[in-house]
Coordinates of C-alpha atoms and ligand atoms in Angstrom, one line a residue:
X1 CA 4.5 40.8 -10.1
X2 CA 6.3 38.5 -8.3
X3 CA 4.6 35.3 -9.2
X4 CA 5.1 36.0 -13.0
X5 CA 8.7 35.8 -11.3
X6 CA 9.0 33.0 -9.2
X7 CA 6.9 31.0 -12.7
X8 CA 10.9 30.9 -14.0
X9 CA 11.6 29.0 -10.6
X10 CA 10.7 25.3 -11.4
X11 CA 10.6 21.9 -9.4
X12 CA 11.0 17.9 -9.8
X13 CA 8.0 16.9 -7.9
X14 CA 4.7 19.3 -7.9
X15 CA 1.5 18.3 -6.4
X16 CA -1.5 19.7 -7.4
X17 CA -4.7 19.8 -5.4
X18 CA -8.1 21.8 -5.3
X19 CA -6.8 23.4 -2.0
X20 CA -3.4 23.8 -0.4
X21 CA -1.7 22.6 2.3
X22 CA -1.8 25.7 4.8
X23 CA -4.8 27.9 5.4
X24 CA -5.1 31.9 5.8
X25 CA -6.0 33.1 9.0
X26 CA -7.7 36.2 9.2
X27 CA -7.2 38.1 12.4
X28 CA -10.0 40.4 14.0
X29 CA -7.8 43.2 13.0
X30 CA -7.4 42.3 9.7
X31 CA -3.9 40.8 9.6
X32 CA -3.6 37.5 7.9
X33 CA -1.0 34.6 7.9
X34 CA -0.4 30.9 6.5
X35 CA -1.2 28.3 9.0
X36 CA -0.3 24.8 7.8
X37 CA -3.5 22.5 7.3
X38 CA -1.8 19.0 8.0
X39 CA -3.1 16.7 6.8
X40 CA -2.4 13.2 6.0
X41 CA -1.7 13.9 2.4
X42 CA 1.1 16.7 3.9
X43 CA 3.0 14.5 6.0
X44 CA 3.0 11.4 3.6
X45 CA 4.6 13.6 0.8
X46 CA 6.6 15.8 3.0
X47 CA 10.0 13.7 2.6
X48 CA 9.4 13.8 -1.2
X49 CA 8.9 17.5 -1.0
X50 CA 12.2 17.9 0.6
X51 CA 14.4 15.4 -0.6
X52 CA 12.9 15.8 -4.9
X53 CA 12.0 19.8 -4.5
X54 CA 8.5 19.9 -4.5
X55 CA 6.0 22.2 -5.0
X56 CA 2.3 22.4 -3.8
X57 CA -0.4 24.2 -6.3
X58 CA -4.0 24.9 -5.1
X59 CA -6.2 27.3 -4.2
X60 CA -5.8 28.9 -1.1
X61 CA -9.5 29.1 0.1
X62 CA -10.5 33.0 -0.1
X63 CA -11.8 34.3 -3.6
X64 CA -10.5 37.0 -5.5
X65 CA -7.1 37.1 -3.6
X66 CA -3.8 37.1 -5.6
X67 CA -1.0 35.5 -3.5
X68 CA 2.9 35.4 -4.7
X69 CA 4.4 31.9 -4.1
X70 CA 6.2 31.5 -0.9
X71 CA 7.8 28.4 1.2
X72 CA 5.9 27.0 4.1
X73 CA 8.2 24.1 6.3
X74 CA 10.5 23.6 3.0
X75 CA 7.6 23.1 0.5
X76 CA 7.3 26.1 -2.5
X77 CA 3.6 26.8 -2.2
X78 CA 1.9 27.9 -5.6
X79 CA -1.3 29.7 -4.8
X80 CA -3.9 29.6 -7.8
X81 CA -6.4 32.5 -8.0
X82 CA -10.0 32.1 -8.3
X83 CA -13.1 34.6 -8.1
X84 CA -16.1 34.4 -6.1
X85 CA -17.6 33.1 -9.6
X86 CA -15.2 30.5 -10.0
X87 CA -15.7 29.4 -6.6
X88 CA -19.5 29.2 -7.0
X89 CA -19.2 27.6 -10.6
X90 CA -16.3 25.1 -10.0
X91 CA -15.8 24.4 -6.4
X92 CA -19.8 24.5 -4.9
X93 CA -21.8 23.8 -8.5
X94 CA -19.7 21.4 -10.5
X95 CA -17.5 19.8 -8.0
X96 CA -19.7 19.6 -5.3
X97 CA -23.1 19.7 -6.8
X98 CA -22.6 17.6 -10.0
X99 CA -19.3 15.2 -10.2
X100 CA -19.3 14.7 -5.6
X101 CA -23.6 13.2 -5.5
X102 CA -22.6 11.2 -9.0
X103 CA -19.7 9.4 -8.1
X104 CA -21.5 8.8 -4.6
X105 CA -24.2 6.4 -5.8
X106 CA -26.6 9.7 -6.6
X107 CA -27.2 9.7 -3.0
X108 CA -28.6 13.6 -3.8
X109 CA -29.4 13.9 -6.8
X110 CA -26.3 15.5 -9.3
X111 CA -27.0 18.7 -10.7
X112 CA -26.1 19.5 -14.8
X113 CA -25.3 22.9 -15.2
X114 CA -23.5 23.8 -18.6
X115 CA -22.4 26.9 -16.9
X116 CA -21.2 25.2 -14.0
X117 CA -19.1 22.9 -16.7
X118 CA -17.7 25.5 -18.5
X119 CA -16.0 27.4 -15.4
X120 CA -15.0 23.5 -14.3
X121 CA -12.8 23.5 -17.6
X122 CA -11.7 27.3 -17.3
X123 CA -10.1 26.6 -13.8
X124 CA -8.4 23.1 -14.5
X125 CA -6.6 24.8 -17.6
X126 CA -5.4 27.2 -15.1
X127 CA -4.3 24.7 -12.6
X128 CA -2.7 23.0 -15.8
X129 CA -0.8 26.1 -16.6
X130 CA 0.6 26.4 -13.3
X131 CA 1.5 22.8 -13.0
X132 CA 3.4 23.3 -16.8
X133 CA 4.9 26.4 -15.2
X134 CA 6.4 25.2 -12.0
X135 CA 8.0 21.6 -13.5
X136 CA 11.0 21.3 -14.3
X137 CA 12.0 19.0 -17.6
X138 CA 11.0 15.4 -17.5
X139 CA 9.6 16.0 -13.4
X140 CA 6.6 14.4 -12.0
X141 CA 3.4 16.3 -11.5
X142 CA 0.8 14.1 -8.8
X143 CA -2.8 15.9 -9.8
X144 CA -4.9 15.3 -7.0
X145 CA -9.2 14.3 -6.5
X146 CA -12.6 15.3 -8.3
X147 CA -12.3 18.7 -8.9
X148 CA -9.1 18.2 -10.9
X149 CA -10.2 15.3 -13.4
X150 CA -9.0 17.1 -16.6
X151 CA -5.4 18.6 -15.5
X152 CA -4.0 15.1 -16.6
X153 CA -5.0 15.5 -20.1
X154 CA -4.2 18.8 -20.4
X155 CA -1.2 19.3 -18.4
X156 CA 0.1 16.5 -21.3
X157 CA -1.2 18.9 -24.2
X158 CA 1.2 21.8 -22.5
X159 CA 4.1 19.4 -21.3
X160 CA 4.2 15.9 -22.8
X161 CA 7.8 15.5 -21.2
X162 CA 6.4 14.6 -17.6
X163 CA 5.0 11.7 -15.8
X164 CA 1.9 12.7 -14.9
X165 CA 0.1 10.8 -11.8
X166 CA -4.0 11.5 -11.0
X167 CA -5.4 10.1 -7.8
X168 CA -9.3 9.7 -6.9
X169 CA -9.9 10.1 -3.4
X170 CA -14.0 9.6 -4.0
X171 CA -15.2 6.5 -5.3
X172 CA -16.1 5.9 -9.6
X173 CA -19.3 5.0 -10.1
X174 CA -20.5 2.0 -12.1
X175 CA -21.1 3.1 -16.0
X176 CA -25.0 3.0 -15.6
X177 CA -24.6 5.7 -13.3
X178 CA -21.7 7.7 -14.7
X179 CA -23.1 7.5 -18.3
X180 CA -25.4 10.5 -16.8
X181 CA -22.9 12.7 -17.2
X182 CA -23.3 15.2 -20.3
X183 CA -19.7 15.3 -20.4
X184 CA -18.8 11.8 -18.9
X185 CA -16.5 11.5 -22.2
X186 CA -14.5 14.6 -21.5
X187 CA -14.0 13.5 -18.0
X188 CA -12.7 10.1 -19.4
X189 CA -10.3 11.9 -21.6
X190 CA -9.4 14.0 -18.9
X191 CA -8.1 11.5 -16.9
X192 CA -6.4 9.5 -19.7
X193 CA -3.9 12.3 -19.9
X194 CA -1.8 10.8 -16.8
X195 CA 0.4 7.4 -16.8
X196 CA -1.0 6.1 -14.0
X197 CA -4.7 6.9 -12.5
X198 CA -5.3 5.7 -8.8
X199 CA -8.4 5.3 -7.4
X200 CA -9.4 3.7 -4.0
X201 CA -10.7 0.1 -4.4
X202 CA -10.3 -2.2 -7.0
X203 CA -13.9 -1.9 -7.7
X204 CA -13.2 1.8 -8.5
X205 CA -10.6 1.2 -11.3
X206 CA -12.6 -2.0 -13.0
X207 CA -15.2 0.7 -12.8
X208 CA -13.5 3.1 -14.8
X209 CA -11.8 0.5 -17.2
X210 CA -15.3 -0.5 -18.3
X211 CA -15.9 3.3 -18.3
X212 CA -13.2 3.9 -21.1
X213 CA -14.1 0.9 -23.0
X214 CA -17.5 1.7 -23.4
X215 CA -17.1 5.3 -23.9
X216 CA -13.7 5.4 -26.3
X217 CA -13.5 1.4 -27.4
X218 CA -10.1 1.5 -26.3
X219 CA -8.3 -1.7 -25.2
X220 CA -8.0 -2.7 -20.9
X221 CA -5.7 -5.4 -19.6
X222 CA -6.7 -4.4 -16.2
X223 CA -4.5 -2.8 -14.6
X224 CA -3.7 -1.5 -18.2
X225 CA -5.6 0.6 -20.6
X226 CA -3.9 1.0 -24.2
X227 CA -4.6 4.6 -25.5
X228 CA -3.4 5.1 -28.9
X229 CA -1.4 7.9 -29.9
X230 CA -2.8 8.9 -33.0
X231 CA -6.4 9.5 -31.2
X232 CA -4.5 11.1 -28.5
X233 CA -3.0 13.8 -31.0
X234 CA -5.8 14.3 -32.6
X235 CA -7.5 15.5 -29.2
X236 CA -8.5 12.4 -28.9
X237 CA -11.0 11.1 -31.8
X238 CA -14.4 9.8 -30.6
X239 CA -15.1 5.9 -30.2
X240 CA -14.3 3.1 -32.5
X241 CA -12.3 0.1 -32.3
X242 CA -7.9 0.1 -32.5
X243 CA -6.7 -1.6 -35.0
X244 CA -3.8 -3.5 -34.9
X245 CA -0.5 -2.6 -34.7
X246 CA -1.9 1.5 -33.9
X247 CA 1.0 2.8 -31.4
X248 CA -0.6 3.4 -28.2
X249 CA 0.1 4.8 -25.0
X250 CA 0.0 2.7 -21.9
X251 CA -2.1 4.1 -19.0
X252 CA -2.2 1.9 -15.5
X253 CA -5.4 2.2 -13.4
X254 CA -5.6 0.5 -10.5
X255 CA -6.3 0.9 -6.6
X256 CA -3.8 2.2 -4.1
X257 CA -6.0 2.3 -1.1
X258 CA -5.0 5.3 1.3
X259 CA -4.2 5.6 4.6
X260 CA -3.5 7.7 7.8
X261 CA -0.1 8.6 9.3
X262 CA -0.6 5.5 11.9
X263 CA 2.3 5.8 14.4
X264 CA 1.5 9.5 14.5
X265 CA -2.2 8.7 15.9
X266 CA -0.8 5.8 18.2
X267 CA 1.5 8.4 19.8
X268 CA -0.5 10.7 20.4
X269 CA -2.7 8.4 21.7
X270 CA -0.5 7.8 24.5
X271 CA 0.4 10.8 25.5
X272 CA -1.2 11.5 29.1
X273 CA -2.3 14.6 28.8
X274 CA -5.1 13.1 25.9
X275 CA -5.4 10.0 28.1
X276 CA -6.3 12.2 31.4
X277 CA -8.6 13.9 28.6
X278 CA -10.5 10.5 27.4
X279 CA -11.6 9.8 30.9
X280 CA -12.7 13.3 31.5
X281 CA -14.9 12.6 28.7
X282 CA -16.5 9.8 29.8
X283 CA -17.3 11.4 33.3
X284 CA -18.8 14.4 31.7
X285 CA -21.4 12.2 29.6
X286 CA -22.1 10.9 33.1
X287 CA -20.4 7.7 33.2
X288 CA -22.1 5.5 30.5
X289 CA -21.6 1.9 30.3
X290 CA -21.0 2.2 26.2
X291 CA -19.9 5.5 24.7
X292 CA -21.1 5.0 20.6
X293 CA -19.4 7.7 18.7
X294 CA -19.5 8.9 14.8
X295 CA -17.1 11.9 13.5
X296 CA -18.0 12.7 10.5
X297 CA -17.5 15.8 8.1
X298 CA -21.8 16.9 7.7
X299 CA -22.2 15.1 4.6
X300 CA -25.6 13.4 3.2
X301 CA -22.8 10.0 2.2
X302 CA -22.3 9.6 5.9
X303 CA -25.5 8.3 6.6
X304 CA -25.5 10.1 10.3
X305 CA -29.2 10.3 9.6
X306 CA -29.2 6.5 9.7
X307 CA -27.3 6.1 12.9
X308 CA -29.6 8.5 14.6
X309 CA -32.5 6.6 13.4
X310 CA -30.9 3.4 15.1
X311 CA -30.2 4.8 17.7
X312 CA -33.6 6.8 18.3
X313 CA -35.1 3.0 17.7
X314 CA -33.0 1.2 20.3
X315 CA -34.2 4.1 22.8
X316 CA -37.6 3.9 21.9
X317 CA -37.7 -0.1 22.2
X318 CA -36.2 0.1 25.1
X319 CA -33.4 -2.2 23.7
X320 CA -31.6 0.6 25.5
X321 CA -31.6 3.2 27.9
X322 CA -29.4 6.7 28.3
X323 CA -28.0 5.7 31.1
X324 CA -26.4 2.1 29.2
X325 CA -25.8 4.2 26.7
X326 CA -24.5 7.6 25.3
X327 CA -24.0 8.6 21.0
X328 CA -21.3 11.2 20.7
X329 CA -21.6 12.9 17.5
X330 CA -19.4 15.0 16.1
X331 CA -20.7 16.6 12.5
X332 CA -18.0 19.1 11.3
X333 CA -19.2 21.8 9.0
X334 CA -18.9 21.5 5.6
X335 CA -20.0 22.9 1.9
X336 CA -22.1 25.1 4.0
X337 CA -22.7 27.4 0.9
X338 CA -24.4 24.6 -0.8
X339 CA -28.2 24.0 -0.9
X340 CA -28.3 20.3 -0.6
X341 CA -25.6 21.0 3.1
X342 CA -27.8 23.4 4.4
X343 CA -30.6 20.8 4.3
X344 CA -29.1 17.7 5.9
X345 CA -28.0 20.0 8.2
X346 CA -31.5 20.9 9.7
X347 CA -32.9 17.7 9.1
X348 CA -30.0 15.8 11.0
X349 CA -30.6 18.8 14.1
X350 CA -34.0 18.4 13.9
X351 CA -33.6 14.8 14.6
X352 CA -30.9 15.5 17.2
X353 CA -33.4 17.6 19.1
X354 CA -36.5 15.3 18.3
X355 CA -34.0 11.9 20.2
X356 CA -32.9 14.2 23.0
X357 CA -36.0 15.9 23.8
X358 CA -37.8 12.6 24.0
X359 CA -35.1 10.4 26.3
X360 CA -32.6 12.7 27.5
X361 CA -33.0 13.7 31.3
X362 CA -31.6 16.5 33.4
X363 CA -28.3 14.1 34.4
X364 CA -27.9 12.1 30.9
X365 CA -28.3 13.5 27.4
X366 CA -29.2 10.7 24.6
X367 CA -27.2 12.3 21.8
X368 CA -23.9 14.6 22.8
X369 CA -24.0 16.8 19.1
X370 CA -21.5 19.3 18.0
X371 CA -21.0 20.8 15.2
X372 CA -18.1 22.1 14.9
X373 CA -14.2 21.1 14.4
X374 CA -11.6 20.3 16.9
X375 CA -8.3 19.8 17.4
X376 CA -6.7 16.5 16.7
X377 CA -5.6 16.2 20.5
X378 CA -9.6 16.4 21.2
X379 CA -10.6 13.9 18.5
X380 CA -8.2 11.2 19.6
X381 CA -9.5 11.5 23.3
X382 CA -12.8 10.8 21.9
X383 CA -11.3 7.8 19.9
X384 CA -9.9 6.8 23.1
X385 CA -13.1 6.8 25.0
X386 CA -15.6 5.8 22.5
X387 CA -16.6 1.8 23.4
X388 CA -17.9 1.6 19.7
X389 CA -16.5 3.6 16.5
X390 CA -20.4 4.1 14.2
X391 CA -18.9 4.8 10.6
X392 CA -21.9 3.8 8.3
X393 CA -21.5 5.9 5.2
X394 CA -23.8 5.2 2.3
X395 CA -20.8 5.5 0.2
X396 CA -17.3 6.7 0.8
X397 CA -14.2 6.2 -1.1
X398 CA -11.9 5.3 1.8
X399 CA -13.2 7.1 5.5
X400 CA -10.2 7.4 7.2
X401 CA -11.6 7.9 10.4
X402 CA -12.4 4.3 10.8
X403 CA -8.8 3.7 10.8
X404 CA -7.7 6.9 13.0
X405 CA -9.6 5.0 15.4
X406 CA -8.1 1.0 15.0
X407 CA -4.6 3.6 15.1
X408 CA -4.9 5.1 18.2
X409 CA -6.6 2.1 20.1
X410 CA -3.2 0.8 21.8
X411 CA -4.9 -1.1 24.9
X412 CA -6.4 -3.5 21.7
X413 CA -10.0 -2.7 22.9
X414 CA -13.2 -1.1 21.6
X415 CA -15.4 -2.2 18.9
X416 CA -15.4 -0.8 14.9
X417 CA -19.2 -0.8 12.9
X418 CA -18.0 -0.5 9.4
X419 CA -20.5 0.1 6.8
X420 CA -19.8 -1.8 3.8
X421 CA -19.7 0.8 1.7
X422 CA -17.0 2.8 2.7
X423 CA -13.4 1.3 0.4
X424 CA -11.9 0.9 4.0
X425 CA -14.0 -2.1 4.1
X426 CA -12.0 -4.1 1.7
X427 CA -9.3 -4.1 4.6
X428 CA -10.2 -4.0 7.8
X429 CA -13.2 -7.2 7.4
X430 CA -12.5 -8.2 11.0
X431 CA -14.7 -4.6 12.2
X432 CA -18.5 -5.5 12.3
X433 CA -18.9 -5.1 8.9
X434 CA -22.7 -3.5 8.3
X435 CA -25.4 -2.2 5.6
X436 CA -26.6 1.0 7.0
X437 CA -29.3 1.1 4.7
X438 CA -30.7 -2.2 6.6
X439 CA -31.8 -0.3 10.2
X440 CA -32.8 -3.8 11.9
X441 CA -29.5 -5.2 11.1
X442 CA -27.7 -1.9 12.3
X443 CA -29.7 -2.1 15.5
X444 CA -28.4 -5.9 16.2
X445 CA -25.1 -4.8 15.5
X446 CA -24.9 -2.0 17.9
X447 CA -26.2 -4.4 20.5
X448 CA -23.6 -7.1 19.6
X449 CA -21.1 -4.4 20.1
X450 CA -22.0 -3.3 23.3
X451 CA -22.6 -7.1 24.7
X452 CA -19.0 -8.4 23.3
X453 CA -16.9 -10.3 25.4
X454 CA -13.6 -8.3 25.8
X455 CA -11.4 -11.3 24.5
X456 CA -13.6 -10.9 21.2
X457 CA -13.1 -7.3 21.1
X458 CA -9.5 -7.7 21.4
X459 CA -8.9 -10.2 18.8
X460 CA -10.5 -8.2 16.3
X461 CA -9.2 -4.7 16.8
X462 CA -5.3 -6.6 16.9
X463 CA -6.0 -8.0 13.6
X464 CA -7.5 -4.5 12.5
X465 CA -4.6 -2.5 13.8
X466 CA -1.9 -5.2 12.2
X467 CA -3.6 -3.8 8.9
X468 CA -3.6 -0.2 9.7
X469 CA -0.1 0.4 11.2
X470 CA 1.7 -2.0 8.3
X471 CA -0.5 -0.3 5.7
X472 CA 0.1 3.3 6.3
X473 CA 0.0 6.4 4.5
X474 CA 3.8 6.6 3.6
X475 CA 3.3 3.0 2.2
X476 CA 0.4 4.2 0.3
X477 CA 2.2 7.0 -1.5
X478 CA 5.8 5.5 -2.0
X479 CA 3.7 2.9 -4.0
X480 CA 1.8 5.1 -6.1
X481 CA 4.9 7.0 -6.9
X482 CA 6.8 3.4 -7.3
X483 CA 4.0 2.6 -10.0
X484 CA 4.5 6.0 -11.6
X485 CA 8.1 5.8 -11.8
X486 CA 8.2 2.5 -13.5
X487 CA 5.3 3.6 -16.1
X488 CA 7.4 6.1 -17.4
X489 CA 10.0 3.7 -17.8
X490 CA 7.8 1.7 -19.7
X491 CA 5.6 3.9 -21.7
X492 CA 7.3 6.8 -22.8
X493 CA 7.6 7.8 -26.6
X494 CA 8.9 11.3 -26.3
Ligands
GDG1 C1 -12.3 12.2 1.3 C2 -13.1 10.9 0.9 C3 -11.3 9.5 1.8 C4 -13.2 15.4 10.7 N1 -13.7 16.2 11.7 C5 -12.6 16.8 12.3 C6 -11.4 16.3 11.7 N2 -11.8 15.4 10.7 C7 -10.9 14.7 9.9 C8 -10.8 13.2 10.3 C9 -10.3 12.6 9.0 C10 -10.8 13.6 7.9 O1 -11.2 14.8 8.6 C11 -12.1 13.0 7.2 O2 -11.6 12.0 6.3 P1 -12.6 10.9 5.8 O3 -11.8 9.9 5.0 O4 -13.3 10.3 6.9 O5 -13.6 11.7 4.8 P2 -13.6 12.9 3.7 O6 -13.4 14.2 4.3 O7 -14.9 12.7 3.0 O8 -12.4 12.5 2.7 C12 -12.8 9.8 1.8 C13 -10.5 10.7 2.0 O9 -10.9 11.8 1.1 C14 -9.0 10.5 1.8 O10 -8.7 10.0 0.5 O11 -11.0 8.5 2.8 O12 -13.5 8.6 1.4 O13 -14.5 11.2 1.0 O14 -8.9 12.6 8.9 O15 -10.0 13.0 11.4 N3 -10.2 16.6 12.1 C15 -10.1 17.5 13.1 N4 -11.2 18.1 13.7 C16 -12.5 17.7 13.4 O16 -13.4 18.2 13.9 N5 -8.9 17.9 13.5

């Protein structure tokens, strides 16, 4: 068939991600087409794409479909196949119900499956063989998040002539956590197989580093690890120390911390239309004097249930009343196939319901919820006319809605509560920086927001947004591929 065909057409720079950059749309009728998904991944490695050659591999979302490669807006796009089985095995059990509550803390607790593990490896050979397939000689391949963690490794096994770049977009947990793992030594090894291995914050990578010395013995100069060869070509022998003089491999892992397409956000920002929308908004809640919002995707590391708790208190205290005050709450659906989702999603509603049925009245509601996704247009308005942003994850690698919101706040105004926890914390310490897990504290903080002098409120979000427009997404991947490019300089032996 055709892609056994288009497998002889190869490309400089390939990405390779769980899922791709466009989604199938299923019409009523039962026509389908591509729809581009853009995110901010897309548009920062769009120019690449176009000026390199690029190619995107990934899955395109619906089991048990075969699609041939095709372009989409000058990108080749590689669709990978994978059966209901696969999806269950790979995507919900070992990505999302094993490696996804590890590396966040064991927020829920991780599930082992050796099943689950043994479809993991299964499908990242196959999104090995395609990378192999689609890259031309001595090209770049840029493997992408958790549910890819040993493509590196064996991508190199198929195709040592290519620099080989792995970025983590969820956080690495601290050894005494990720020693859990049954296979935390694969996973290690996995990952060792690219020349450069990005991951969020710097705690993230020293993470890691400690990680590989305590699971391999292998030498770390942070940012660099030294892997030696004869290990590696061996499949990679099990612990003990280098000795001296062994020819090694030099890996770098260090933090690139992500970002959002800034300008893009500010523009749309200003656009009146989405302006004319923001103050619709606030009328419909019925005029509040603070609009607190939280977007979240409906995950158990956003600590929505926290917020709601705060919230709930300052209501019942009568720190606050509906009318002063109005939580917006938008909890997109997600992972709704898996157990753990389907719980934090009634116990978040039930909650919902328990605030509103207690405080709200027939002219103000206490919680605005929705659960479902909208349109960027949509979200931005709600930027726009939220007084105070509420992002108080447990853990989260980056959050990049914290800074969609410094980006498309061009009047300077409007307060940021910034858990601690989420990496975008390590950049942007002028937002009311918070532990979520500490209720009281959240509760003064929310009040501290509201009561803020508007000179305050301005200095910080100016300092904020100097750090998310200069910072952007296209800095963050011209770096990591800057970094790449000069490790293969450096460390190739081929
Ligand atoms: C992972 C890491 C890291 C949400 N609801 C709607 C919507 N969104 C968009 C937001 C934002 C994105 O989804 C969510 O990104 P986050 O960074 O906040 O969180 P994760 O999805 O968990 O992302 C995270 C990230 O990867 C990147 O490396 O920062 O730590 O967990 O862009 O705007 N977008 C639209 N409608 C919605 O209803 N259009």
């Amino acid at each position: 068939m055709t892609e056994t065909r288009d497998e002889r057409k190869q490309y400089d720079f390939v990405v390779v991600s769980n899922r791709l950059p466009v989604d199938r749309v299923v019409k009523p009728d039962g026509s389908a087409h591509w729809r581009p998904s853009p995110g901010g991944l897309v548009t920062a490695l769009e120019p690449v794409m176009h000026s390199r050659g690029g190619a995107w591999i990934g899955w395109s979302g619906q089991p048990d479909l075969d699609f041939e490669p095709f372009d989409s807006n000058g990108i080749r796009v590689v669709p990978v196949r994978l059966s209901a089985r696969e999806v269950e095995h790979y995507y919900e059990g070992f990505s999302n119900g094993t490696v996804w509550p590890l590396y966040h803390d064991v927020i829920a607790p991780p599930i082992f499956h050796r099943d689950w593990w043994e479809t993991y490896v299964k499908v990242n050979q196959r999104f090995a063989e395609a990378a192999a397939g689609s890259s031309h000689h001595g090209g770049t391949v840029w493997v992408h998040d958790y549910q890819l963690q040993l493509v590196p490794k064996m991508l190199r096994a198929l195709r040592p002539d290519l620099t080989i770049g792995f970025f983590n977009h969820i956080p690495f947990p601290p050894y005494g956590i990720y020693s859990q793992l049954p296979w935390r030594t694969q996973i290690v090894e996995g990952l060792l197989g690219a020349d450069v291995i990005g991951f969020q914050r710097l705690a993230d990578a020293n993470n890691f580093s400690r990680a590989v010395r305590r699971l391999k013995g292998f030498v770390t100069k942070n940012p660099i690890i030294e892997v030696p060869l004869v290990d590696e070509s061996e499949g990679i022998r099990a612990h003990g120390p280098v000795r001296k003089g062994q020819e090694f491999r030099t890996v770098v892992a260090r933090h690139f911390p992500i970002s959002i397409d800034s300008a893009v956000w500010e523009k749309l920002a200003r656009s009146p239309s989405v302006q004319a929308r923001a103050k619709q908004i606030r009328e419909d809640l019925g005029n509040p004097r603070s609009i607190l919002l939280g977007v979240d995707r409906l995950d158990y590391t956003k600590g929505i249930g926290h917020r709601l708790k705060a919230f709930g208190e300052l209501l019942s205290d009568e720190s606050l009343t509906i009318e002063e005050a109005t939580l917006v709450q938008i909890a997109s659906p997600s992972r709704e196939r898996v157990r753990t989702y389907m719980q934090l999603r009634d116990e978040i509603e039930l909650t919902v319901g328990r605030i509103n049925g207690d405080f709200a009245t027939i002219s103000h509601t206490a919680i605005s919820y929705h659960h479902h996704g909208y349109p960027r247009e949509e979200m931005v308005a709600l930027y726009l006319a939220a007084d105070i942003m509420l992002v108080t994850a447990l853990r989260d690698g980056m959050n990049l809605v914290a800074k969609e919101y410094v980006a498309t706040r061009f009047d300077d105004d409007g307060v940021l509560i910034l858990s601690e926890f989420a990496g975008a914390a390590d950049e942007l310490k002028r937002a009311l920086l918070i532990n979520p897990h500490d209720i009281d504290g959240l509760k003064e903080t929310i009040l501290a927001a509201i009561a803020m002098p508007k000179r305050d409120r301005q200095a910080r979000m100016r300092a904020l947004r100097k750090r998310v427009l200069e910072n952007d997404v296209d800095k963050w991947s011209t770096e990591f591929l800057r970094v790449l490019t000069t490790s293969r300089a450096r460390g190739r032996k081929d």
